[in-house]
Each structure stands twice: as C-alpha cells, then as structure tokens.
PDB file of C-alpha atoms in Angstrom:
ATOM      1  CA  GLY A  25      -0.108  -0.203   0.023  1.00 64.00           C
ATOM      2  CA  ALA A  26       0.848   3.881   0.655  1.00 78.00           C
ATOM      3  CA  VAL A  27       3.214   5.345   2.609  1.00 88.00           C
ATOM      4  CA  VAL A  28       2.262   8.986   4.134  1.00 92.00           C
ATOM      5  CA  SER A  29       4.657   9.769   6.230  1.00 94.00           C
ATOM      6  CA  GLN A  30       4.887  12.723   9.470  1.00 95.00           C
ATOM      7  CA  HIS A  31       6.969  15.015  10.645  1.00 96.00           C
ATOM      8  CA  PRO A  32       7.574  15.586  13.403  1.00 96.00           C
ATOM      9  CA  SER A  33       5.781  12.749  15.359  1.00 94.00           C
ATOM     10  CA  TRP A  34       6.028  15.299  19.085  1.00 95.00           C
ATOM     11  CA  VAL A  35       6.417  18.511  19.088  1.00 96.00           C
ATOM     12  CA  ILE A  36       6.089  20.613  21.869  1.00 96.00           C
ATOM     13  CA  CYS A  37       6.035  24.076  21.965  1.00 95.00           C
ATOM     14  CA  LYS A  38       5.942  27.510  24.064  1.00 96.00           C
ATOM     15  CA  SER A  39       2.128  29.190  23.757  1.00 96.00           C
ATOM     16  CA  GLY A  40       3.128  31.621  20.281  1.00 96.00           C
ATOM     17  CA  THR A  41       5.180  29.806  19.049  1.00 96.00           C
ATOM     18  CA  SER A  42       4.625  28.668  15.358  1.00 97.00           C
ATOM     19  CA  VAL A  43       4.417  24.998  14.892  1.00 97.00           C
ATOM     20  CA  LYS A  44       4.921  23.541  11.199  1.00 97.00           C
ATOM     21  CA  ILE A  45       3.795  20.104  10.322  1.00 97.00           C
ATOM     22  CA  GLU A  46       4.993  18.021   7.521  1.00 97.00           C
ATOM     23  CA  CYS A  47       3.405  15.822   5.510  1.00 96.00           C
ATOM     24  CA  ARG A  48       5.057  13.629   2.514  1.00 95.00           C
ATOM     25  CA  SER A  49       3.535  10.549   0.331  1.00 92.00           C
ATOM     26  CA  LEU A  50       6.441   8.519  -0.289  1.00 91.00           C
ATOM     27  CA  ASP A  51       6.267   6.464  -3.149  1.00 86.00           C
ATOM     28  CA  PHE A  52       3.612   8.002  -4.558  1.00 87.00           C
ATOM     29  CA  GLN A  53       2.423  11.221  -5.916  1.00 87.00           C
ATOM     30  CA  ALA A  54      -0.776  13.804  -4.283  1.00 87.00           C
ATOM     31  CA  THR A  55      -2.482  15.680  -5.874  1.00 84.00           C
ATOM     32  CA  THR A  56      -4.759  15.917  -2.917  1.00 88.00           C
ATOM     33  CA  MET A  57      -4.165  14.861   0.772  1.00 92.00           C
ATOM     34  CA  PHE A  58      -6.153  15.936   3.851  1.00 94.00           C
ATOM     35  CA  TRP A  59      -5.497  17.143   7.095  1.00 96.00           C
ATOM     36  CA  TYR A  60      -7.565  16.017  10.759  1.00 94.00           C
ATOM     37  CA  ARG A  61      -7.838  17.055  13.884  1.00 95.00           C
ATOM     38  CA  GLN A  62      -8.573  13.810  16.996  1.00 90.00           C
ATOM     39  CA  PHE A  63      -8.836  14.801  20.410  1.00 85.00           C
ATOM     40  CA  PRO A  64      -8.173  11.842  23.040  1.00 80.00           C
ATOM     41  CA  LYS A  65     -11.022   9.103  22.337  1.00 74.00           C
ATOM     42  CA  GLN A  66     -12.772  11.272  19.564  1.00 80.00           C
ATOM     43  CA  SER A  67     -12.891  10.347  15.380  1.00 84.00           C
ATOM     44  CA  LEU A  68     -11.173  12.711  13.154  1.00 87.00           C
ATOM     45  CA  MET A  69     -11.903  16.057  12.675  1.00 90.00           C
ATOM     46  CA  LEU A  70     -11.380  17.325   8.873  1.00 91.00           C
ATOM     47  CA  MET A  71     -10.024  20.494   8.839  1.00 94.00           C
ATOM     48  CA  ALA A  72      -8.702  21.464   5.836  1.00 94.00           C
ATOM     49  CA  THR A  73      -7.997  19.588   2.064  1.00 92.00           C
ATOM     50  CA  SER A  74      -4.631  20.273   0.782  1.00 90.00           C
ATOM     51  CA  ASN A  75      -4.612  21.217  -3.077  1.00 86.00           C
ATOM     52  CA  GLU A  76      -1.382  21.392  -5.251  1.00 86.00           C
ATOM     53  CA  GLY A  77      -0.609  24.243  -6.837  1.00 84.00           C
ATOM     54  CA  SER A  78      -3.270  26.033  -4.830  1.00 85.00           C
ATOM     55  CA  LYS A  79      -4.738  26.782  -2.161  1.00 89.00           C
ATOM     56  CA  ALA A  80      -6.627  24.983   0.567  1.00 92.00           C
ATOM     57  CA  THR A  81     -10.438  24.116   0.773  1.00 92.00           C
ATOM     58  CA  TYR A  82     -11.405  25.454   4.609  1.00 94.00           C
ATOM     59  CA  GLU A  83     -13.666  23.301   6.579  1.00 92.00           C
ATOM     60  CA  GLN A  84     -16.366  26.005   8.145  1.00 92.00           C
ATOM     61  CA  GLY A  85     -15.391  27.343  11.253  1.00 93.00           C
ATOM     62  CA  VAL A  86     -11.515  26.340  11.150  1.00 94.00           C
ATOM     63  CA  GLU A  87      -9.067  29.435  10.926  1.00 94.00           C
ATOM     64  CA  LYS A  88      -7.308  29.838   7.346  1.00 93.00           C
ATOM     65  CA  ASP A  89      -5.398  32.800   9.485  1.00 94.00           C
ATOM     66  CA  LYS A  90      -4.142  30.021  11.837  1.00 96.00           C
ATOM     67  CA  PHE A  91      -3.216  26.985  10.324  1.00 96.00           C
ATOM     68  CA  LEU A  92      -1.774  27.105   7.027  1.00 95.00           C
ATOM     69  CA  ILE A  93      -1.875  24.632   4.046  1.00 94.00           C
ATOM     70  CA  ASN A  94       0.942  25.108   1.329  1.00 92.00           C
ATOM     71  CA  HIS A  95       1.135  22.224  -0.838  1.00 90.00           C
ATOM     72  CA  ALA A  96       5.124  23.140  -2.748  1.00 83.00           C
ATOM     73  CA  SER A  97       4.478  20.235  -4.464  1.00 89.00           C
ATOM     74  CA  LEU A  98       2.802  16.453  -5.294  1.00 89.00           C
ATOM     75  CA  THR A  99       4.982  14.982  -2.199  1.00 92.00           C
ATOM     76  CA  LEU A 100       3.995  17.426  -0.214  1.00 94.00           C
ATOM     77  CA  SER A 101       1.724  19.188   2.080  1.00 94.00           C
ATOM     78  CA  THR A 102       2.380  21.699   5.139  1.00 96.00           C
ATOM     79  CA  LEU A 103       0.580  23.100   8.512  1.00 97.00           C
ATOM     80  CA  THR A 104       1.648  25.509   9.939  1.00 97.00           C
ATOM     81  CA  VAL A 105      -0.064  26.121  13.837  1.00 97.00           C
ATOM     82  CA  THR A 106       0.264  29.556  13.803  1.00 96.00           C
ATOM     83  CA  SER A 107       0.772  31.191  17.583  1.00 96.00           C
ATOM     84  CA  ALA A 108       0.275  28.593  18.646  1.00 96.00           C
ATOM     85  CA  HIS A 109      -2.771  28.425  21.796  1.00 96.00           C
ATOM     86  CA  PRO A 110      -2.422  25.556  24.739  1.00 95.00           C
ATOM     87  CA  GLU A 111      -6.210  24.944  23.205  1.00 94.00           C
ATOM     88  CA  ASP A 112      -4.753  23.501  19.667  1.00 95.00           C
ATOM     89  CA  SER A 113      -2.820  21.057  21.456  1.00 95.00           C
ATOM     90  CA  SER A 114      -4.116  17.873  19.339  1.00 94.00           C
ATOM     91  CA  PHE A 115      -3.040  15.035  16.891  1.00 94.00           C
ATOM     92  CA  TYR A 116      -2.558  15.982  14.031  1.00 96.00           C
ATOM     93  CA  ILE A 117      -3.181  13.596  11.532  1.00 94.00           C
ATOM     94  CA  CYS A 118      -2.607  13.665   6.975  1.00 95.00           C
ATOM     95  CA  SER A 119      -3.972  11.593   4.504  1.00 93.00           C
ATOM     96  CA  ALA A 120      -4.209  10.831   0.660  1.00 91.00           C
ATOM     97  CA  TYR A 121      -5.876   9.147  -1.593  1.00 83.00           C
ATOM     98  CA  GLY A 122      -3.400   6.038  -2.729  1.00 77.00           C
ATOM     99  CA  GLN A 123      -3.005   5.457  -6.699  1.00 72.00           C
ATOM    100  CA  GLY A 124      -6.366   3.862  -8.188  1.00 72.00           C
ATOM    101  CA  GLY A 125      -8.197   7.253  -5.816  1.00 73.00           C
ATOM    102  CA  GLU A 126     -10.293   4.511  -3.977  1.00 77.00           C
ATOM    103  CA  THR A 127      -8.187   4.558  -0.846  1.00 85.00           C
ATOM    104  CA  GLN A 128      -6.945   7.642   1.987  1.00 87.00           C
ATOM    105  CA  TYR A 129      -3.580   6.758   3.139  1.00 90.00           C
ATOM    106  CA  PHE A 130      -2.865   7.810   6.902  1.00 92.00           C
ATOM    107  CA  GLY A 131       0.412   9.673   8.048  1.00 93.00           C
ATOM    108  CA  PRO A 132       1.078   8.413  11.337  1.00 92.00           C
ATOM    109  CA  GLY A 133       0.187  11.877  13.270  1.00 93.00           C
ATOM    110  CA  THR A 134       2.094  14.515  14.859  1.00 95.00           C
ATOM    111  CA  ARG A 135       0.679  14.870  18.786  1.00 94.00           C
ATOM    112  CA  LEU A 136       1.844  19.268  19.140  1.00 96.00           C
ATOM    113  CA  LEU A 137       1.930  20.194  22.679  1.00 96.00           C
ATOM    114  CA  VAL A 138       1.476  23.460  23.658  1.00 96.00           C
ATOM    115  CA  LEU A 139       2.086  24.758  26.936  1.00 95.00           C
TER     116      LEU A 139
ATOM    117  CA  ALA B 470     -27.072  14.184   6.342  1.00 71.00           C
ATOM    118  CA  GLN B 471     -24.614  11.897   5.420  1.00 77.00           C
ATOM    119  CA  SER B 472     -23.722  10.266   8.075  1.00 86.00           C
ATOM    120  CA  VAL B 473     -21.615   6.551   9.924  1.00 92.00           C
ATOM    121  CA  ALA B 474     -22.652   5.279  13.127  1.00 94.00           C
ATOM    122  CA  GLN B 475     -20.551   2.452  15.206  1.00 95.00           C
ATOM    123  CA  PRO B 476     -22.806   2.366  18.284  1.00 95.00           C
ATOM    124  CA  GLU B 477     -20.976   0.724  20.385  1.00 95.00           C
ATOM    125  CA  ASP B 478     -18.387   3.505  21.918  1.00 94.00           C
ATOM    126  CA  GLN B 479     -16.341   0.324  23.624  1.00 96.00           C
ATOM    127  CA  VAL B 480     -16.379  -3.685  22.627  1.00 97.00           C
ATOM    128  CA  ASN B 481     -15.135  -6.112  25.023  1.00 97.00           C
ATOM    129  CA  VAL B 482     -14.081  -9.475  23.903  1.00 98.00           C
ATOM    130  CA  ALA B 483     -11.970 -12.897  25.497  1.00 98.00           C
ATOM    131  CA  GLU B 484      -9.291 -13.861  23.660  1.00 98.00           C
ATOM    132  CA  GLY B 485     -10.140 -15.852  21.079  1.00 97.00           C
ATOM    133  CA  ASN B 486     -13.807 -15.979  20.937  1.00 98.00           C
ATOM    134  CA  PRO B 487     -14.998 -13.738  17.371  1.00 97.00           C
ATOM    135  CA  LEU B 488     -15.282 -10.744  18.147  1.00 97.00           C
ATOM    136  CA  THR B 489     -17.807  -7.735  15.972  1.00 97.00           C
ATOM    137  CA  VAL B 490     -17.241  -4.111  16.235  1.00 98.00           C
ATOM    138  CA  LYS B 491     -20.438  -3.107  13.559  1.00 98.00           C
ATOM    139  CA  CYS B 492     -20.777  -0.339  11.487  1.00 97.00           C
ATOM    140  CA  THR B 493     -24.325   1.528   9.713  1.00 96.00           C
ATOM    141  CA  TYR B 494     -24.088   4.562   6.791  1.00 93.00           C
ATOM    142  CA  SER B 495     -26.869   6.475   6.593  1.00 91.00           C
ATOM    143  CA  VAL B 496     -25.528   7.574   2.551  1.00 84.00           C
ATOM    144  CA  SER B 497     -26.867   8.473  -0.724  1.00 81.00           C
ATOM    145  CA  GLY B 498     -25.566   7.195  -4.148  1.00 81.00           C
ATOM    146  CA  ASN B 499     -23.504   4.034  -3.467  1.00 82.00           C
ATOM    147  CA  PRO B 500     -20.273   4.198  -0.910  1.00 86.00           C
ATOM    148  CA  TYR B 501     -17.322   3.126  -0.639  1.00 91.00           C
ATOM    149  CA  LEU B 502     -16.737   1.020   2.741  1.00 94.00           C
ATOM    150  CA  PHE B 503     -13.688   1.162   4.621  1.00 95.00           C
ATOM    151  CA  TRP B 504     -12.921  -0.200   7.656  1.00 96.00           C
ATOM    152  CA  TYR B 505     -10.154   1.458   9.500  1.00 95.00           C
ATOM    153  CA  VAL B 506      -7.621   0.653  12.938  1.00 95.00           C
ATOM    154  CA  GLN B 507      -5.584   2.689  15.723  1.00 92.00           C
ATOM    155  CA  TYR B 508      -3.423   2.087  17.680  1.00 90.00           C
ATOM    156  CA  PRO B 509      -1.926   4.625  20.330  1.00 84.00           C
ATOM    157  CA  ASN B 510      -0.260   7.437  19.273  1.00 78.00           C
ATOM    158  CA  ARG B 511      -0.492   6.316  15.672  1.00 82.00           C
ATOM    159  CA  GLY B 512      -2.395   6.846  12.401  1.00 84.00           C
ATOM    160  CA  LEU B 513      -5.259   5.473  11.161  1.00 89.00           C
ATOM    161  CA  GLN B 514      -4.314   1.968   9.539  1.00 92.00           C
ATOM    162  CA  PHE B 515      -6.230   0.298   6.334  1.00 91.00           C
ATOM    163  CA  LEU B 516      -7.839  -2.620   6.805  1.00 95.00           C
ATOM    164  CA  LEU B 517     -10.199  -3.477   4.573  1.00 95.00           C
ATOM    165  CA  LYS B 518     -13.185  -1.525   2.330  1.00 93.00           C
ATOM    166  CA  TYR B 519     -15.426  -2.813   0.131  1.00 94.00           C
ATOM    167  CA  ILE B 520     -16.177  -1.427  -3.788  1.00 90.00           C
ATOM    168  CA  THR B 521     -18.549  -3.306  -5.846  1.00 87.00           C
ATOM    169  CA  GLY B 522     -18.744  -7.505  -5.957  1.00 88.00           C
ATOM    170  CA  ASP B 523     -19.139 -10.022  -3.635  1.00 90.00           C
ATOM    171  CA  ASN B 524     -20.985  -9.313   0.014  1.00 92.00           C
ATOM    172  CA  LEU B 525     -17.609 -10.282   2.291  1.00 95.00           C
ATOM    173  CA  VAL B 526     -14.822  -8.333   2.178  1.00 96.00           C
ATOM    174  CA  LYS B 527     -11.394 -10.120   3.761  1.00 95.00           C
ATOM    175  CA  GLY B 528      -8.836  -7.756   4.793  1.00 94.00           C
ATOM    176  CA  SER B 529      -5.541  -7.753   6.964  1.00 91.00           C
ATOM    177  CA  TYR B 530      -4.659  -9.111  10.483  1.00 92.00           C
ATOM    178  CA  GLY B 531      -7.732 -12.101   9.570  1.00 95.00           C
ATOM    179  CA  PHE B 532     -10.671  -8.933   9.878  1.00 97.00           C
ATOM    180  CA  GLU B 533     -13.540  -9.609   7.161  1.00 97.00           C
ATOM    181  CA  ALA B 534     -16.768  -6.966   7.302  1.00 97.00           C
ATOM    182  CA  GLU B 535     -19.948  -7.978   5.528  1.00 95.00           C
ATOM    183  CA  PHE B 536     -21.395  -5.368   3.275  1.00 94.00           C
ATOM    184  CA  ASN B 537     -25.518  -5.442   3.499  1.00 94.00           C
ATOM    185  CA  LYS B 538     -27.000  -2.893   1.872  1.00 90.00           C
ATOM    186  CA  SER B 539     -30.611  -3.457   2.840  1.00 91.00           C
ATOM    187  CA  GLN B 540     -29.919  -2.789   6.457  1.00 93.00           C
ATOM    188  CA  THR B 541     -26.709  -0.381   5.312  1.00 93.00           C
ATOM    189  CA  SER B 542     -23.988  -2.211   7.479  1.00 95.00           C
ATOM    190  CA  PHE B 543     -20.700  -2.749   7.264  1.00 97.00           C
ATOM    191  CA  HIS B 544     -18.984  -4.693  10.804  1.00 98.00           C
ATOM    192  CA  LEU B 545     -16.493  -5.757  10.889  1.00 98.00           C
ATOM    193  CA  LYS B 546     -15.018  -9.234  11.924  1.00 98.00           C
ATOM    194  CA  LYS B 547     -13.808 -12.123  13.499  1.00 98.00           C
ATOM    195  CA  PRO B 548     -13.394 -15.356  14.538  1.00 97.00           C
ATOM    196  CA  SER B 549     -10.774 -15.450  16.870  1.00 97.00           C
ATOM    197  CA  ALA B 550     -10.053 -12.304  18.759  1.00 97.00           C
ATOM    198  CA  LEU B 551      -6.153 -11.908  19.470  1.00 97.00           C
ATOM    199  CA  VAL B 552      -4.585  -9.719  22.468  1.00 96.00           C
ATOM    200  CA  SER B 553      -2.853  -7.611  20.225  1.00 95.00           C
ATOM    201  CA  ASP B 554      -6.081  -6.995  18.507  1.00 96.00           C
ATOM    202  CA  SER B 555      -6.988  -4.087  21.054  1.00 96.00           C
ATOM    203  CA  ALA B 556      -7.068  -0.964  19.339  1.00 96.00           C
ATOM    204  CA  LEU B 557      -8.877   1.948  18.248  1.00 95.00           C
ATOM    205  CA  TYR B 558     -11.517   0.646  15.017  1.00 96.00           C
ATOM    206  CA  PHE B 559     -13.046   3.395  12.541  1.00 95.00           C
ATOM    207  CA  CYS B 560     -15.836   2.421  10.334  1.00 96.00           C
ATOM    208  CA  ALA B 561     -15.933   5.022   7.354  1.00 93.00           C
ATOM    209  CA  VAL B 562     -17.485   6.100   3.954  1.00 91.00           C
ATOM    210  CA  THR B 563     -16.335   7.984   1.076  1.00 87.00           C
ATOM    211  CA  LEU B 564     -18.677   9.445  -1.378  1.00 79.00           C
ATOM    212  CA  GLY B 565     -16.824  10.690  -4.256  1.00 74.00           C
ATOM    213  CA  ASN B 566     -14.024  13.104  -2.507  1.00 71.00           C
ATOM    214  CA  GLN B 567     -16.066  13.078   0.954  1.00 77.00           C
ATOM    215  CA  PHE B 568     -14.570  10.771   3.886  1.00 82.00           C
ATOM    216  CA  TYR B 569     -16.967  10.258   6.775  1.00 87.00           C
ATOM    217  CA  PHE B 570     -15.834   8.323   9.535  1.00 90.00           C
ATOM    218  CA  GLY B 571     -17.923   7.375  12.737  1.00 92.00           C
ATOM    219  CA  THR B 572     -17.473   7.675  15.707  1.00 91.00           C
ATOM    220  CA  GLY B 573     -14.320   4.865  16.485  1.00 93.00           C
ATOM    221  CA  THR B 574     -14.920   1.393  18.842  1.00 96.00           C
ATOM    222  CA  SER B 575     -12.506   0.749  21.483  1.00 95.00           C
ATOM    223  CA  LEU B 576     -11.852  -2.908  21.611  1.00 97.00           C
ATOM    224  CA  THR B 577     -10.038  -4.921  23.988  1.00 97.00           C
ATOM    225  CA  VAL B 578      -8.994  -8.275  24.413  1.00 97.00           C
ATOM    226  CA  ILE B 579      -9.302  -9.291  27.332  1.00 97.00           C
ATOM    227  CA  PRO B 580      -6.186 -12.213  27.558  1.00 95.00           C
TER     228      PRO B 580
END
C-alpha cells in the first residue's frame, strides 16, 4: 500500500510560537492531501483539503489564518499552526489517496503540545 | 445528511472468541466502505474496503467485513480475537472525495 509520513511525530512548543508539520507521500504522487485533527478518544475531524498548486479548502469553523496549509509539490503538504495556544494541543493526522483514488492512506500523526 | 454510526463506544471480548464491531451508515448513492484501525499515538491503518462485488470482504490480520445493503451496515468481524487486536476501530464511508468517519469503537481483548 501507499506510505504517508509525517514529521515531526512529537512537538512541544511555547504559547505564541508557530509550528510546522510536514506530510509526505513517499512512493506516490498526491495532488490532494487532507489534514485532520483528533482529540483524545474521538473521531477524526477534517480540517482542510490541501490541493497541490492551489489554495487549501478549509472546513467550516477552521481558521485559515491560524492553520496555514501549503502544498508546494506532489509529495509534500505542510500545516503550520501559527501563534499556537494550549487549546491547539491535539493529534494532527494527514492523509492522501493512493493510486487508484479509492483508499485514503494516513500518516502516523503528529502530537502537538502547546505549553 | 450523510452519517456513519458506530453504536458501541467500547467492545470487550475474551481472547479466542469471535468479535464483531458494528457500523451502519446513512449515505445517498453507492458509497465505498472502509475499516481502519488505530493504535495509541499512531495514525490510522487501512484494514479493508468494500467497493463492489462479493458482500464479504477479507482484509488484513484476519479481519473481514460483511456489507449488507438492505440494513446499510458494514460490520467488522474476526473469528478468533487476539490480545494484539486491542485498538480503536473506525468505520468510514466515502462518496466522491468526501470521507465520513464513525466515532470509533475501542476494542479490548481480554487475555
């Protein structure tokens, strides 16, 4: 199956700083990637759809200026949490459709803790 | 509105016994159906999917799922549970590019 990686796996930062999370498709090209947020013992919440070469599409209630998404190449999308606050602490997961376009493959996730 | 329901937050089963994790959906059209498993602090791992064809789908780690169109269900099953199967399981339905996830079921296999 397709492999999606994320970096870093863990990040701890101070309130007010910005954090960048990378999502890479390792063995396939992904014109579209997805960013999810997951709270403890809850399901995934789709934050935005990242489109290569164009602006991301954000879900209702997700602040575009807070969660900056850049999809600069067919294998890399980045999520930057700007001016992070403790309430932004969460598990962030990216995904992409594999070849064939039927199945989403997920990255291992990034645990963000804002102090 | 499109939705996916996993009616059980928690399922406990003894090791060696069969397990079932339930999923029902309410989606218009002919959706694709998926099961994913999530281990602590990890992303979701693909288990199996139903696109078309045989209603019984076999997936990874001995899991299988049965698609029932009349009951709009896609229950996940395994004949003999292992302790290592303990994890969080998500049912998902896709229609076009939109993915709809269930709320997840925590499976605990008791030794």
